Coordinates of N, CA, C and O in Angstrom, one line a residue:
M16 N 24.7 126.4 40.4 CA 25.5 126.4 41.7 C 25.9 125.1 42.1 O 25.1 124.1 42.0
P17 N 27.2 124.9 42.4 CA 27.6 123.6 42.8 C 26.9 123.1 44.1 O 26.7 123.9 45.0
T18 N 26.5 121.9 44.1 CA 25.8 121.3 45.3 C 26.8 121.3 46.4 O 28.0 120.8 46.2
P19 N 26.5 121.7 47.6 CA 27.4 121.6 48.7 C 27.9 120.1 48.9 O 27.1 119.2 48.7
D20 N 29.2 120.0 49.3 CA 29.7 118.7 49.6 C 28.9 117.9 50.5 O 28.7 116.7 50.4
T21 N 28.4 118.5 51.6 CA 27.6 117.9 52.6 C 26.2 118.6 52.6 O 26.1 119.8 53.0
L22 N 25.2 117.9 52.2 CA 23.8 118.4 52.2 C 23.2 118.3 53.6 O 23.3 117.2 54.2
A23 N 22.6 119.3 54.1 CA 22.0 119.3 55.4 C 20.5 118.9 55.3 O 19.8 118.6 56.3
T24 N 20.0 118.9 54.0 CA 18.6 118.6 53.8 C 18.4 118.2 52.3 O 19.3 118.5 51.5
G25 N 17.3 117.6 52.0 CA 16.9 117.4 50.7 C 16.2 118.5 50.0 O 15.9 118.5 48.8
K26 N 15.9 119.6 50.8 CA 15.2 120.7 50.3 C 16.2 121.5 49.4 O 17.4 121.5 49.5
K27 N 15.5 122.2 48.4 CA 16.3 123.0 47.4 C 15.6 124.3 47.1 O 14.4 124.4 47.2
V28 N 16.5 125.3 46.7 CA 16.0 126.6 46.5 C 16.3 127.1 45.1 O 17.4 126.8 44.6
A29 N 15.4 127.8 44.5 CA 15.6 128.4 43.1 C 15.7 129.9 43.3 O 14.8 130.5 43.9
V30 N 16.8 130.5 42.8 CA 16.9 131.9 42.8 C 16.8 132.4 41.4 O 17.5 132.0 40.5
L31 N 15.7 133.2 41.1 CA 15.4 133.6 39.7 C 16.2 134.8 39.4 O 16.0 135.9 40.0
V32 N 17.0 134.7 38.4 CA 17.9 135.8 38.0 C 17.5 136.3 36.6 O 17.6 135.6 35.6
A33 N 17.1 137.5 36.6 CA 16.7 138.2 35.4 C 17.7 139.3 35.0 O 18.4 139.8 35.9
P34 N 17.9 139.6 33.8 CA 18.8 140.7 33.4 C 18.5 141.9 34.2 O 17.4 142.3 34.3
G35 N 19.6 142.5 34.8 CA 19.4 143.8 35.5 C 19.1 143.6 37.0 O 18.7 144.5 37.7
L36 N 19.3 142.3 37.5 CA 19.1 142.1 38.9 C 20.1 142.8 39.7 O 21.2 143.2 39.2
E37 N 19.9 142.9 41.0 CA 20.9 143.4 42.0 C 21.6 142.1 42.4 O 21.1 141.3 43.1
E38 N 22.9 142.0 42.0 CA 23.6 140.7 42.1 C 23.8 140.3 43.6 O 23.7 139.1 43.9
V39 N 24.1 141.2 44.5 CA 24.3 140.9 45.9 C 23.1 140.3 46.5 O 23.2 139.4 47.3
E40 N 21.9 140.8 46.1 CA 20.7 140.3 46.7 C 20.5 138.8 46.3 O 19.8 138.1 47.1
A41 N 21.0 138.4 45.2 CA 20.9 137.0 44.9 C 22.1 136.2 45.5 O 21.9 135.2 46.2
L42 N 23.3 136.7 45.3 CA 24.4 135.9 45.6 C 24.7 135.8 47.1 O 25.3 134.8 47.6
A43 N 24.4 136.8 47.9 CA 24.5 136.7 49.4 C 23.7 135.6 49.9 O 24.1 134.8 50.8
V44 N 22.5 135.5 49.4 CA 21.6 134.4 49.9 C 22.1 133.1 49.4 O 22.2 132.1 50.2
V45 N 22.5 133.0 48.2 CA 23.1 131.7 47.7 C 24.3 131.3 48.5 O 24.5 130.1 48.9
D46 N 25.2 132.3 48.9 CA 26.4 132.0 49.7 C 26.0 131.4 51.0 O 26.6 130.3 51.4
V47 N 25.1 132.0 51.8 CA 24.8 131.5 53.1 C 24.1 130.1 53.0 O 24.3 129.3 53.9
L48 N 23.2 129.9 52.0 CA 22.6 128.7 51.8 C 23.6 127.6 51.5 O 23.5 126.4 52.1
Y49 N 24.6 127.9 50.7 CA 25.6 126.9 50.4 C 26.3 126.5 51.7 O 26.5 125.3 52.0
R50 N 26.6 127.5 52.5 CA 27.3 127.2 53.8 C 26.5 126.3 54.8 O 27.0 125.6 55.6
A51 N 25.1 126.5 54.6 CA 24.2 125.7 55.5 C 24.0 124.3 54.9 O 23.3 123.5 55.6
G52 N 24.5 124.0 53.7 CA 24.2 122.7 53.1 C 22.9 122.6 52.4 O 22.3 121.5 52.3
V53 N 22.4 123.7 51.8 CA 21.2 123.7 51.1 C 21.5 123.9 49.6 O 22.1 124.9 49.2
R54 N 21.0 123.0 48.8 CA 21.2 123.1 47.3 C 20.4 124.3 46.8 O 19.3 124.5 47.1
T55 N 21.1 125.2 46.1 CA 20.5 126.4 45.5 C 20.9 126.5 44.1 O 22.1 126.5 43.7
D56 N 19.9 126.7 43.2 CA 20.1 126.8 41.8 C 19.8 128.2 41.3 O 18.8 128.8 41.7
L57 N 20.7 128.8 40.5 CA 20.5 130.1 39.8 C 19.7 129.7 38.6 O 20.2 129.0 37.7
V58 N 18.5 130.2 38.5 CA 17.6 130.0 37.4 C 17.5 131.2 36.5 O 16.9 132.2 37.0
A59 N 18.0 131.1 35.3 CA 17.9 132.3 34.4 C 16.5 132.5 33.8 O 16.0 131.6 33.2
V60 N 16.0 133.7 34.0 CA 14.6 133.9 33.5 C 14.6 134.2 32.0 O 13.6 133.9 31.3
A61 N 15.7 134.8 31.4 CA 15.7 135.0 30.0 C 16.2 133.8 29.3 O 16.1 132.7 29.8
D62 N 16.6 133.9 28.0 CA 16.9 132.8 27.2 C 18.4 132.5 27.1 O 18.9 131.8 26.2
S63 N 19.2 133.0 28.1 CA 20.6 132.7 28.1 C 21.0 132.4 29.5 O 20.5 133.0 30.5
L64 N 22.0 131.5 29.7 CA 22.5 131.2 31.1 C 23.4 132.3 31.6 O 23.6 132.5 32.8
E65 N 23.9 133.1 30.6 CA 24.7 134.3 31.1 C 23.7 135.4 31.4 O 22.9 135.8 30.6
V66 N 23.9 135.9 32.6 CA 23.0 137.0 33.1 C 23.9 138.2 33.6 O 24.8 138.0 34.4
T67 N 23.5 139.4 33.1 CA 24.3 140.6 33.5 C 23.4 141.4 34.5 O 22.2 141.7 34.2
S68 N 24.0 141.8 35.6 CA 23.3 142.5 36.6 C 23.2 143.9 36.3 O 23.7 144.4 35.3
S69 N 22.5 144.7 37.2 CA 22.3 146.1 37.0 C 23.6 146.8 37.2 O 23.8 148.0 36.7
H70 N 24.6 146.2 37.8 CA 26.0 146.8 37.9 C 27.0 146.2 37.0 O 28.2 146.3 37.2
R71 N 26.4 145.6 35.9 CA 27.2 145.0 34.8 C 28.2 143.9 35.2 O 29.3 143.7 34.7
V72 N 27.8 143.2 36.2 CA 28.5 141.9 36.6 C 27.8 140.8 35.9 O 26.5 140.6 36.0
T73 N 28.5 140.0 35.1 CA 27.9 138.9 34.4 C 28.3 137.6 35.0 O 29.5 137.4 35.3
F74 N 27.3 136.7 35.3 CA 27.6 135.4 35.8 C 26.8 134.4 35.1 O 25.9 134.7 34.3
L75 N 27.1 133.1 35.4 CA 26.5 132.0 34.6 C 25.5 131.3 35.6 O 25.9 130.8 36.6
A76 N 24.3 131.3 35.1 CA 23.2 130.6 35.8 C 23.4 129.1 35.6 O 24.1 128.6 34.8
D77 N 22.6 128.3 36.4 CA 22.7 126.8 36.4 C 21.8 126.3 35.3 O 22.1 125.2 34.7
V78 N 20.6 126.9 35.1 CA 19.6 126.3 34.3 C 18.7 127.4 33.8 O 18.5 128.5 34.5
L79 N 18.0 127.2 32.7 CA 17.0 128.2 32.2 C 15.7 127.9 32.8 O 15.3 126.7 33.0
L80 N 14.9 129.0 33.0 CA 13.6 128.8 33.6 C 12.7 128.0 32.6 O 11.9 127.1 33.1
A81 N 12.9 128.1 31.3 CA 12.1 127.3 30.4 C 12.3 125.8 30.5 O 11.5 125.0 30.1
D82 N 13.5 125.4 31.1 CA 13.8 124.0 31.3 C 13.6 123.5 32.7 O 14.1 122.5 33.1
T83 N 12.9 124.3 33.5 CA 12.8 124.1 35.0 C 11.4 124.0 35.4 O 10.5 124.7 35.0
D84 N 11.2 123.1 36.4 CA 9.9 123.0 37.1 C 10.0 123.7 38.4 O 10.6 123.0 39.4
L85 N 9.6 124.9 38.6 CA 9.8 125.6 39.8 C 9.0 125.0 41.0 O 9.4 125.1 42.1
A86 N 8.0 124.2 40.6 CA 7.2 123.6 41.7 C 8.0 122.5 42.4 O 7.6 122.1 43.5
A87 N 9.1 122.1 41.8 CA 10.0 121.1 42.4 C 10.9 121.7 43.5 O 11.5 120.9 44.2
Y88 N 10.9 123.0 43.6 CA 11.8 123.6 44.6 C 11.0 123.9 45.9 O 9.8 124.2 45.8
D89 N 11.6 123.9 47.0 CA 11.0 124.1 48.3 C 10.8 125.6 48.6 O 9.9 126.0 49.4
L90 N 11.6 126.4 48.0 CA 11.5 127.9 48.1 C 12.0 128.5 46.9 O 13.0 128.1 46.3
V91 N 11.4 129.6 46.4 CA 11.8 130.4 45.3 C 12.1 131.8 45.8 O 11.4 132.4 46.6
L92 N 13.3 132.3 45.4 CA 13.7 133.7 45.7 C 13.6 134.6 44.5 O 14.1 134.3 43.5
L93 N 13.0 135.8 44.7 CA 13.0 136.9 43.7 C 14.0 138.0 44.2 O 13.7 138.7 45.1
P94 N 15.2 138.1 43.6 CA 16.1 139.2 43.9 C 15.5 140.5 43.3 O 14.7 140.5 42.3
G95 N 15.9 141.6 43.8 CA 15.4 142.9 43.3 C 16.3 143.4 42.2 O 17.0 142.7 41.5
G96 N 16.4 144.8 42.1 CA 17.2 145.4 41.1 C 16.3 146.0 40.0 O 15.2 145.5 39.8
I97 N 16.9 147.0 39.3 CA 16.2 147.6 38.2 C 17.1 147.6 37.0 O 18.3 148.1 37.2
P98 N 16.8 147.0 35.9 CA 15.4 146.5 35.5 C 15.2 145.0 35.9 O 14.3 144.4 35.3
G99 N 15.9 144.4 36.8 CA 15.7 143.0 37.1 C 14.3 142.7 37.6 O 13.6 141.8 37.1
T100 N 13.7 143.6 38.5 CA 12.4 143.3 39.0 C 11.3 143.5 37.9 O 10.5 142.6 37.7
P101 N 11.3 144.5 37.0 CA 10.4 144.6 35.9 C 10.5 143.4 35.0 O 9.6 142.9 34.4
N102 N 11.8 142.9 34.8 CA 12.0 141.7 33.9 C 11.4 140.5 34.6 O 10.9 139.6 33.8
L103 N 11.4 140.3 35.9 CA 10.7 139.2 36.5 C 9.2 139.4 36.3 O 8.6 138.4 36.0
R104 N 8.7 140.6 36.6 CA 7.3 140.8 36.4 C 6.8 140.6 35.0 O 5.6 140.1 34.9
A105 N 7.6 140.8 34.0 CA 7.2 140.6 32.6 C 7.1 139.1 32.2 O 6.6 138.8 31.2
S106 N 7.7 138.2 33.1 CA 7.7 136.8 32.7 C 6.4 136.1 33.2 O 6.2 136.1 34.5
Q107 N 5.6 135.6 32.3 CA 4.4 134.9 32.8 C 4.7 133.7 33.6 O 3.9 133.3 34.5
A108 N 5.8 133.0 33.3 CA 6.2 131.8 34.1 C 6.5 132.2 35.5 O 6.1 131.5 36.4
V109 N 7.1 133.4 35.7 CA 7.4 133.8 37.0 C 6.1 134.2 37.8 O 5.9 133.8 38.9
T110 N 5.3 135.0 37.2 CA 4.1 135.5 37.9 C 3.1 134.3 38.1 O 2.5 134.3 39.2
R111 N 3.1 133.4 37.2 CA 2.3 132.2 37.5 C 2.8 131.4 38.7 O 2.0 131.0 39.5
E112 N 4.1 131.2 38.8 CA 4.6 130.5 39.9 C 4.5 131.3 41.2 O 4.2 130.7 42.3
V113 N 4.7 132.6 41.2 CA 4.5 133.4 42.4 C 3.1 133.2 42.9 O 2.8 133.0 44.1
R114 N 2.1 133.3 42.0 CA 0.7 133.2 42.4 C 0.4 131.8 43.0 O -0.2 131.6 44.0
R115 N 0.9 130.8 42.2 CA 0.7 129.4 42.7 C 1.2 129.1 44.1 O 0.6 128.6 44.9
R116 N 2.5 129.6 44.3 CA 3.1 129.4 45.6 C 2.4 130.0 46.7 O 2.1 129.4 47.7
L117 N 2.1 131.3 46.6 CA 1.5 132.0 47.7 C 0.0 131.5 47.9 O -0.4 131.4 49.1
E118 N -0.7 131.1 46.9 CA -2.0 130.6 47.1 C -2.0 129.2 47.7 O -2.9 128.7 48.4
A119 N -0.9 128.4 47.4 CA -0.8 127.0 47.9 C -0.1 127.0 49.3 O 0.1 125.9 49.8
G120 N 0.4 128.1 49.8 CA 1.0 128.2 51.1 C 2.5 127.7 51.0 O 3.0 127.3 52.0
E121 N 3.1 127.8 49.8 CA 4.5 127.3 49.6 C 5.4 128.6 49.8 O 5.0 129.7 49.4
P122 N 6.6 128.4 50.2 CA 7.5 129.5 50.5 C 8.0 130.3 49.3 O 8.4 129.7 48.3
L123 N 7.9 131.6 49.5 CA 8.4 132.6 48.5 C 9.2 133.6 49.2 O 8.7 134.1 50.3
A124 N 10.4 134.0 48.8 CA 11.2 135.1 49.3 C 11.4 136.1 48.2 O 11.5 135.8 47.1
A125 N 11.4 137.4 48.7 CA 11.6 138.5 47.7 C 12.2 139.6 48.4 O 12.0 139.9 49.6
I126 N 13.1 140.3 47.7 CA 13.9 141.4 48.4 C 14.0 142.6 47.5 O 13.9 142.6 46.3
C127 N 14.1 143.8 48.2 CA 14.3 145.1 47.5 C 13.0 145.5 46.7 O 12.0 145.7 47.3
A128 N 13.1 145.6 45.4 CA 12.0 146.0 44.6 C 11.1 144.8 44.4 O 9.9 144.9 44.0
A129 N 11.6 143.6 44.5 CA 10.9 142.4 44.1 C 9.6 142.1 44.8 O 8.7 141.5 44.3
P130 N 9.4 142.5 46.1 CA 8.1 142.2 46.7 C 7.0 143.0 46.0 O 5.8 142.6 46.2
S131 N 7.3 143.9 45.1 CA 6.3 144.6 44.4 C 5.6 143.6 43.4 O 4.5 143.8 43.0
V132 N 6.3 142.5 43.0 CA 5.7 141.5 42.1 C 4.5 140.9 42.7 O 3.4 141.0 42.1
P133 N 4.6 140.2 43.8 CA 3.4 139.6 44.4 C 2.4 140.7 44.8 O 1.2 140.4 44.8
A134 N 2.9 141.9 45.2 CA 1.9 142.9 45.6 C 1.0 143.3 44.4 O -0.2 143.4 44.6
E135 N 1.7 143.5 43.3 CA 0.9 143.9 42.1 C 0.0 142.8 41.6 O -1.0 143.1 40.9
L136 N 0.3 141.6 42.0 CA -0.6 140.5 41.6 C -1.8 140.3 42.6 O -2.6 139.4 42.5
G137 N -1.8 141.2 43.6 CA -2.9 141.2 44.6 C -2.7 140.1 45.7 O -3.7 139.8 46.4
L138 N -1.5 139.6 45.8 CA -1.2 138.5 46.7 C -0.7 138.9 48.1 O -0.5 138.0 49.0
L139 N -0.5 140.2 48.4 CA 0.0 140.7 49.7 C -1.1 141.3 50.5 O -0.8 141.8 51.6
R140 N -2.3 141.3 50.0 CA -3.4 142.0 50.8 C -3.5 141.4 52.2 O -3.7 140.2 52.3
G141 N -3.4 142.2 53.2 CA -3.5 141.8 54.6 C -2.3 141.1 55.1 O -2.3 140.6 56.3
R142 N -1.2 141.0 54.4 CA 0.0 140.3 54.8 C 1.1 141.3 55.2 O 1.2 142.4 54.6
R143 N 1.9 140.9 56.2 CA 3.0 141.8 56.6 C 4.2 141.6 55.6 O 4.5 140.5 55.2
A144 N 4.8 142.7 55.1 CA 5.8 142.6 54.2 C 6.7 143.9 54.2 O 6.2 144.9 54.8
T145 N 7.9 143.8 53.6 CA 8.7 145.0 53.5 C 9.3 145.0 52.1 O 9.2 144.0 51.4
A146 N 10.0 146.1 51.8 CA 10.6 146.3 50.5 C 11.6 147.4 50.6 O 11.7 148.1 51.6
N147 N 12.3 147.7 49.5 CA 13.1 148.9 49.4 C 12.2 150.1 49.6 O 11.0 150.1 49.2
P148 N 12.7 151.1 50.3 CA 11.9 152.3 50.6 C 11.2 152.9 49.4 O 10.0 153.4 49.5
A149 N 11.8 152.8 48.2 CA 11.1 153.3 47.0 C 9.9 152.5 46.5 O 9.1 153.0 45.7
F150 N 9.7 151.3 47.1 CA 8.6 150.4 46.7 C 7.6 150.2 47.8 O 6.7 149.4 47.6
M151 N 7.8 150.8 49.0 CA 6.9 150.6 50.1 C 5.5 151.0 49.8 O 4.5 150.4 50.2
Q152 N 5.4 152.1 49.0 CA 4.1 152.6 48.7 C 3.3 151.7 47.7 O 2.1 151.5 47.9
V153 N 4.1 151.0 46.9 CA 3.4 150.0 46.0 C 2.8 148.9 46.8 O 1.7 148.5 46.6
L154 N 3.5 148.4 47.9 CA 3.0 147.4 48.7 C 1.8 147.9 49.5 O 0.7 147.2 49.5
A155 N 1.9 149.1 50.0 CA 0.7 149.7 50.8 C -0.5 149.8 49.9 O -1.6 149.5 50.3
E156 N -0.3 150.3 48.7 CA -1.4 150.6 47.7 C -2.1 149.3 47.4 O -3.3 149.3 47.0
H157 N -1.4 148.1 47.5 CA -2.0 146.9 47.2 C -2.4 146.1 48.4 O -2.6 144.8 48.3
G158 N -2.5 146.8 49.5 CA -3.1 146.2 50.7 C -2.2 145.5 51.7 O -2.6 144.8 52.6
A159 N -0.9 145.5 51.5 CA 0.1 144.9 52.4 C 0.2 145.8 53.7 O 0.0 147.0 53.7
E160 N 0.5 145.1 54.8 CA 0.8 145.8 56.0 C 2.3 146.0 56.0 O 3.0 145.0 56.3
V161 N 2.7 147.1 55.7 CA 4.2 147.4 55.5 C 4.9 147.5 56.8 O 4.4 148.0 57.8
S162 N 6.2 147.1 56.8 CA 7.1 147.2 57.9 C 8.4 147.7 57.5 O 8.8 147.4 56.3
E163 N 9.1 148.4 58.3 CA 10.5 148.8 58.0 C 11.6 147.9 58.6 O 12.7 148.2 58.6
E164 N 11.2 146.7 59.1 CA 12.1 145.8 59.6 C 13.0 145.3 58.4 O 12.5 145.3 57.2
G165 N 14.2 144.8 58.7 CA 15.1 144.4 57.6 C 14.6 143.2 56.9 O 14.8 143.0 55.7
V166 N 14.0 142.2 57.7 CA 13.4 141.0 57.1 C 12.0 140.8 57.8 O 12.0 141.0 59.0
V167 N 11.0 140.5 57.0 CA 9.7 140.2 57.6 C 9.3 138.9 57.1 O 9.3 138.6 55.9
V168 N 8.9 138.0 58.1 CA 8.5 136.7 57.8 C 7.0 136.6 58.2 O 6.6 136.8 59.3
D169 N 6.2 136.3 57.2 CA 4.7 136.2 57.4 C 4.3 134.8 56.8 O 4.0 134.7 55.6
G170 N 4.4 133.8 57.7 CA 4.1 132.5 57.2 C 5.1 132.0 56.1 O 6.3 132.0 56.3
N171 N 4.5 131.7 54.9 CA 5.4 131.3 53.8 C 6.0 132.4 53.0 O 6.7 132.1 52.0
L172 N 5.8 133.6 53.4 CA 6.3 134.8 52.7 C 7.4 135.4 53.5 O 7.2 135.8 54.6
L173 N 8.6 135.5 52.8 CA 9.8 136.2 53.4 C 10.1 137.4 52.6 O 10.4 137.2 51.4
T174 N 10.2 138.6 53.1 CA 10.5 139.8 52.4 C 11.7 140.5 53.1 O 11.8 140.4 54.3
S175 N 12.4 141.3 52.3 CA 13.6 142.0 52.8 C 13.8 143.3 52.1 O 13.2 143.5 51.0
R176 N 14.6 144.2 52.6 CA 14.6 145.6 52.2 C 15.6 145.9 51.1 O 15.3 146.7 50.2
G177 N 16.7 145.2 51.0 CA 17.7 145.6 50.0 C 19.0 144.9 50.2 O 19.2 144.0 51.0
M178 N 20.0 145.4 49.4 CA 21.3 144.7 49.4 C 21.9 144.5 50.7 O 22.5 143.5 51.1
A179 N 21.8 145.5 51.6 CA 22.4 145.5 52.9 C 21.7 144.5 53.8 O 22.3 144.1 54.9
T180 N 20.5 144.0 53.5 CA 19.8 143.0 54.3 C 19.7 141.7 53.7 O 19.0 140.8 54.1
A181 N 20.5 141.5 52.6 CA 20.5 140.2 51.9 C 21.0 139.0 52.7 O 20.4 137.9 52.7
T182 N 22.0 139.3 53.5 CA 22.5 138.2 54.4 C 21.5 137.9 55.4 O 21.3 136.7 55.7
D183 N 20.8 138.9 56.0 CA 19.7 138.6 56.9 C 18.7 137.8 56.3 O 18.1 136.9 56.9
L184 N 18.3 138.1 55.1 CA 17.3 137.3 54.4 C 17.8 135.8 54.2 O 17.0 134.9 54.5
G185 N 19.0 135.7 53.8 CA 19.6 134.3 53.7 C 19.5 133.5 54.9 O 19.1 132.4 55.0
L186 N 19.8 134.2 56.1 CA 19.8 133.5 57.4 C 18.3 133.2 57.7 O 18.1 132.1 58.3
A187 N 17.4 134.1 57.4 CA 16.0 133.8 57.6 C 15.5 132.6 56.8 O 14.7 131.8 57.3
V188 N 16.0 132.5 55.6 CA 15.6 131.3 54.7 C 16.2 130.0 55.3 O 15.5 129.0 55.4
I189 N 17.4 130.1 55.8 CA 18.0 128.9 56.5 C 17.1 128.5 57.7 O 16.8 127.3 57.8
E190 N 16.7 129.5 58.5 CA 15.9 129.1 59.6 C 14.6 128.6 59.2 O 14.0 127.6 59.8
H191 N 14.0 129.1 58.1 CA 12.7 128.6 57.6 C 12.8 127.2 57.1 O 11.9 126.4 57.3
L192 N 13.9 126.9 56.4 CA 14.0 125.6 55.8 C 14.6 124.5 56.7 O 14.3 123.4 56.6
L193 N 15.5 125.0 57.6 CA 16.1 124.1 58.5 C 15.7 124.4 60.0 O 14.7 124.0 60.4
D194 N 16.5 125.2 60.7 CA 16.1 125.7 62.0 C 17.0 126.8 62.5 O 18.0 127.1 61.8
A195 N 16.7 127.3 63.6 CA 17.5 128.5 64.1 C 18.9 128.1 64.4 O 19.8 128.9 64.3
E196 N 19.1 126.9 64.9 CA 20.5 126.4 65.2 C 21.4 126.4 63.9 O 22.5 126.9 64.0
A197 N 20.8 126.0 62.8 CA 21.6 126.0 61.5 C 21.9 127.4 61.1 O 23.0 127.7 60.7
A198 N 20.9 128.3 61.3 CA 21.2 129.7 60.9 C 22.3 130.3 61.9 O 23.1 131.1 61.4
D199 N 22.2 130.0 63.1 CA 23.2 130.5 64.1 C 24.6 129.9 63.7 O 25.6 130.7 63.9
R200 N 24.7 128.7 63.3 CA 26.0 128.1 62.9 C 26.6 128.9 61.7 O 27.8 129.3 61.7
V201 N 25.8 129.3 60.7 CA 26.3 130.1 59.6 C 26.6 131.5 60.1 O 27.7 132.0 59.7
R202 N 25.8 132.0 60.9 CA 26.0 133.4 61.4 C 27.4 133.5 62.1 O 28.2 134.4 61.9
T203 N 27.7 132.5 62.9 CA 29.0 132.4 63.5 C 30.2 132.2 62.5 O 31.2 132.9 62.6
A204 N 30.0 131.3 61.6 CA 31.0 131.0 60.6 C 31.4 132.2 59.7 O 32.5 132.3 59.3
I205 N 30.4 133.1 59.4 CA 30.7 134.2 58.6 C 31.1 135.5 59.4 O 31.2 136.5 58.8
V206 N 31.2 135.3 60.7 CA 31.6 136.4 61.6 C 30.5 137.5 61.4 O 30.9 138.7 61.3
Y207 N 29.3 137.1 61.4 CA 28.2 138.1 61.2 C 28.1 139.1 62.4 O 28.1 138.7 63.5
G208 N 28.0 140.3 62.1 CA 27.8 141.3 63.1 C 29.0 141.9 63.7 O 29.0 142.6 64.7
S209 N 30.2 141.5 63.2 CA 31.4 142.0 63.7 C 31.5 143.5 63.5 O 31.0 144.0 62.5
R210 N 32.2 144.2 64.3 CA 32.3 145.7 64.2 C 33.7 146.1 63.8 O 34.7 145.5 64.1
L211 N 33.7 147.3 63.1 CA 35.0 147.8 62.7 C 35.6 148.5 63.9 O 34.9 149.0 64.8
P212 N 37.0 148.5 64.0 CA 37.6 149.1 65.1 C 37.3 150.6 65.1 O 37.2 151.2 64.0
S213 N 37.2 151.2 66.3 CA 37.0 152.6 66.4 C 38.3 153.4 66.4 O 39.3 152.9 66.5

């Protein structure tokens, strides 16, 4: 991802892109972070910078996970999608970093099916979280306090429900890394919440 011309912060975000991800859940967050002046890197989980989504959209990631130190990022995002989420879960480097982050109190965001990754690792017990409706039971079975809110922020854990809430998640990440004023500026700039004429 090109670094924004004007950075609002030295903080940076890694978006983990695995084959079969839901592309909007990654790119909507990347877009609003760019507008907020937050450096965001697309990190390819597989062995190629070319990543094809569940909807057969192919894009070029910035760096391979094998060449990246995720601990150097201030926040890591797990997009959902099938088989993107199982592909994230199958990566030991991903699950190791998810565990390290949540146990260390460092920020992790996950959307759609992806909150099932920390849930299945036993990391959501007693924590508020949300996910795609098809994955809410997975969270509940692993001890999460599930919510149907579009975005749920529980300390260092940010979760969201799906493609239609990806912009909401991006704005929540901006607020988490910067502040509410920065999120409001982006919300205004993208004409967020405008209605179709009746």
